[in-house]
Structures are given as structure tokens and as C-alpha cells.
Amino acid sequence: MTRKILIVDDSPISRKMLKSRFPKEQTYDFYEAGDGLAGFELYKEIRPDITFMDLTMPVMDGPTAIAEIRKFDPNALIIVSTADIQIKSLSLVMDLGALMVLKKPPSSESVLDALTQSEEQLRK
């Protein structure tokens, strides 16, 4: 099954790196946004299965974008992808409803783990 994946990150290199870590034996339709507001607008348009969200971005930061997306779709599956490992930041995004935090730079194993956890949530 092809999954729609939205990657919201202001770094094109980070978006490219994350996409390169997805399993090659499965197919994904990738959509990208460079800030939280663009990510929220794209979310409303495409309704992705899984959203990967950076925290620190221009225009609208990740926590605000997560809050807006969850207001629009309380069942949104959002995985935070960040280098920010401060407990306060991680606690905030989990309280906002993120499924998990994926630390940058992501490995193939950590992306596979995130996808496995997401699939379990999608089956519920």
C-alpha cells in the first residue's frame, strides 16, 4: 500500500536525508513543506497518512503547526524529527499529540521503527 508522507522541515538537505532512509521495498508518495504554515496548508490539502515535523522553522514553528494540524484532524499521525533533545521541547510535542520523536540525523533503523509504530496506530 502506498502511503502519503508529508515532511515539514526548513532544510532541503534534512528532507532529502529523511526520504533516503525510507525502506526501498515499499512505495511512498512524498510531499514536502519548508515551514510549519506551509506544512499545515499542505496537510489540509493532501491529508497524509504520516507527517514528519521539524521543530525549529521560520513562519510557523513545529509545535504550533502540530497544534493546528491536531485541531484540524485529531487523528493526525505526526512524528517529530528534530535535533532538539531538550526534555521541555520533547515533552511539549508529546503533550500536543505527536506519536514519537525521531532524532536527527535519522538512521534507516529509526525510520523503520517510526513507520512500524505508525502502521500500528493506523490499524487501530
Short mmCIF file of C-alpha atoms in Angstrom, two decimals:
data_model
loop_
_atom_site.label_atom_id
_atom_site.label_comp_id
_atom_site.label_asym_id
_atom_site.label_seq_id
_atom_site.Cartn_x
_atom_site.Cartn_y
_atom_site.Cartn_z
CA MET A 1 0.00 0.00 0.00
CA THR A 2 1.32 3.39 -0.94
CA ARG A 3 1.40 5.81 1.96
CA LYS A 4 1.27 9.57 1.71
CA ILE A 5 4.14 11.07 3.68
CA LEU A 6 4.41 14.77 4.46
CA ILE A 7 7.83 16.05 5.52
CA VAL A 8 7.87 19.52 7.06
CA ASP A 9 11.39 20.87 7.54
CA ASP A 10 13.05 24.13 6.56
CA SER A 11 16.21 22.28 5.48
CA PRO A 12 16.03 20.73 1.99
CA ILE A 13 19.02 18.57 2.93
CA SER A 14 17.21 17.21 6.00
CA ARG A 15 14.12 16.44 3.92
CA LYS A 16 16.24 14.65 1.32
CA MET A 17 18.13 12.70 4.01
CA LEU A 18 14.93 11.60 5.71
CA LYS A 19 13.42 10.41 2.41
CA SER A 20 16.58 8.42 1.66
CA ARG A 21 16.11 6.44 4.90
CA PHE A 22 12.70 5.02 3.98
CA PRO A 23 12.58 1.31 3.09
CA LYS A 24 13.07 0.87 -0.64
CA GLU A 25 10.79 -2.17 -0.91
CA GLN A 26 7.70 -0.08 -0.14
CA THR A 27 6.23 2.80 -2.11
CA TYR A 28 5.54 6.22 -0.70
CA ASP A 29 4.21 9.44 -2.12
CA PHE A 30 6.30 12.20 -0.58
CA TYR A 31 5.12 15.77 -0.10
CA GLU A 32 7.34 18.49 1.33
CA ALA A 33 6.93 21.86 3.02
CA GLY A 34 9.61 24.28 4.21
CA ASP A 35 7.82 25.75 7.25
CA GLY A 36 5.01 24.96 9.65
CA LEU A 37 2.40 27.13 7.96
CA ALA A 38 3.08 25.65 4.52
CA GLY A 39 3.03 22.22 6.16
CA PHE A 40 -0.36 22.89 7.77
CA GLU A 41 -1.81 24.15 4.47
CA LEU A 42 -0.44 21.13 2.60
CA TYR A 43 -1.75 18.81 5.31
CA LYS A 44 -5.29 20.12 4.79
CA GLU A 45 -4.96 19.59 1.04
CA ILE A 46 -3.45 16.10 0.88
CA ARG A 47 -4.41 14.53 4.26
CA PRO A 48 -1.19 12.49 4.56
CA ASP A 49 -1.04 9.18 6.40
CA ILE A 50 2.05 10.25 8.34
CA THR A 51 3.63 13.67 8.90
CA PHE A 52 7.26 14.18 9.87
CA MET A 53 7.69 17.57 11.54
CA ASP A 54 10.79 19.58 12.43
CA LEU A 55 10.53 21.86 15.47
CA THR A 56 12.54 24.97 14.64
CA MET A 57 11.34 26.60 11.43
CA PRO A 58 10.53 30.07 10.12
CA VAL A 59 6.99 31.45 9.72
CA MET A 60 5.35 28.82 11.98
CA ASP A 61 7.35 26.53 14.26
CA GLY A 62 6.78 22.81 14.64
CA PRO A 63 4.85 22.85 17.95
CA THR A 64 2.41 25.46 16.59
CA ALA A 65 1.99 23.50 13.36
CA ILE A 66 1.35 20.29 15.33
CA ALA A 67 -1.30 22.07 17.41
CA GLU A 68 -3.00 23.45 14.28
CA ILE A 69 -2.94 20.10 12.49
CA ARG A 70 -4.31 18.27 15.55
CA LYS A 71 -7.10 20.85 15.84
CA PHE A 72 -7.96 20.23 12.18
CA ASP A 73 -7.53 16.44 12.43
CA PRO A 74 -7.39 14.97 15.96
CA ASN A 75 -6.29 11.63 14.47
CA ALA A 76 -3.28 13.06 12.60
CA LEU A 77 -0.18 10.89 12.89
CA ILE A 78 2.77 13.21 13.50
CA ILE A 79 6.34 12.18 14.11
CA VAL A 80 8.68 14.92 15.27
CA SER A 81 12.06 14.84 13.54
CA THR A 82 14.49 17.06 15.38
CA ALA A 83 18.00 17.58 16.71
CA ASP A 84 16.50 19.36 19.74
CA ILE A 85 16.79 16.92 22.62
CA GLN A 86 15.71 19.26 25.42
CA ILE A 87 13.26 17.50 27.71
CA LYS A 88 10.98 20.56 27.73
CA SER A 89 10.70 20.56 23.92
CA LEU A 90 10.15 16.82 23.71
CA SER A 91 7.54 16.91 26.48
CA LEU A 92 5.71 19.76 24.74
CA VAL A 93 5.37 17.95 21.41
CA MET A 94 4.27 14.72 23.08
CA ASP A 95 1.63 16.69 25.01
CA LEU A 96 0.48 18.18 21.70
CA GLY A 97 -0.14 14.69 20.37
CA ALA A 98 2.98 13.69 18.47
CA LEU A 99 3.32 9.92 18.17
CA MET A 100 7.06 9.92 18.80
CA VAL A 101 10.29 11.82 18.37
CA LEU A 102 12.82 10.80 15.74
CA LYS A 103 16.26 12.22 16.47
CA LYS A 104 18.27 13.78 13.64
CA PRO A 105 20.09 12.57 11.75
CA PRO A 106 17.70 9.66 11.24
CA SER A 107 19.01 6.17 10.54
CA SER A 108 17.28 3.61 8.34
CA GLU A 109 16.51 1.65 11.51
CA SER A 110 14.96 4.60 13.34
CA VAL A 111 12.80 5.47 10.32
CA LEU A 112 11.68 1.83 10.02
CA ASP A 113 10.82 1.84 13.74
CA ALA A 114 8.83 5.06 13.29
CA LEU A 115 6.97 3.58 10.31
CA THR A 116 6.23 0.38 12.22
CA GLN A 117 4.77 2.33 15.13
CA SER A 118 2.77 4.46 12.70
CA GLU A 119 1.36 1.40 10.95
CA GLU A 120 0.22 0.05 14.32
CA GLN A 121 -1.58 3.33 15.00
CA LEU A 122 -3.18 3.34 11.55
CA ARG A 123 -4.60 -0.14 12.15
CA LYS A 124 -6.38 0.96 15.37
#
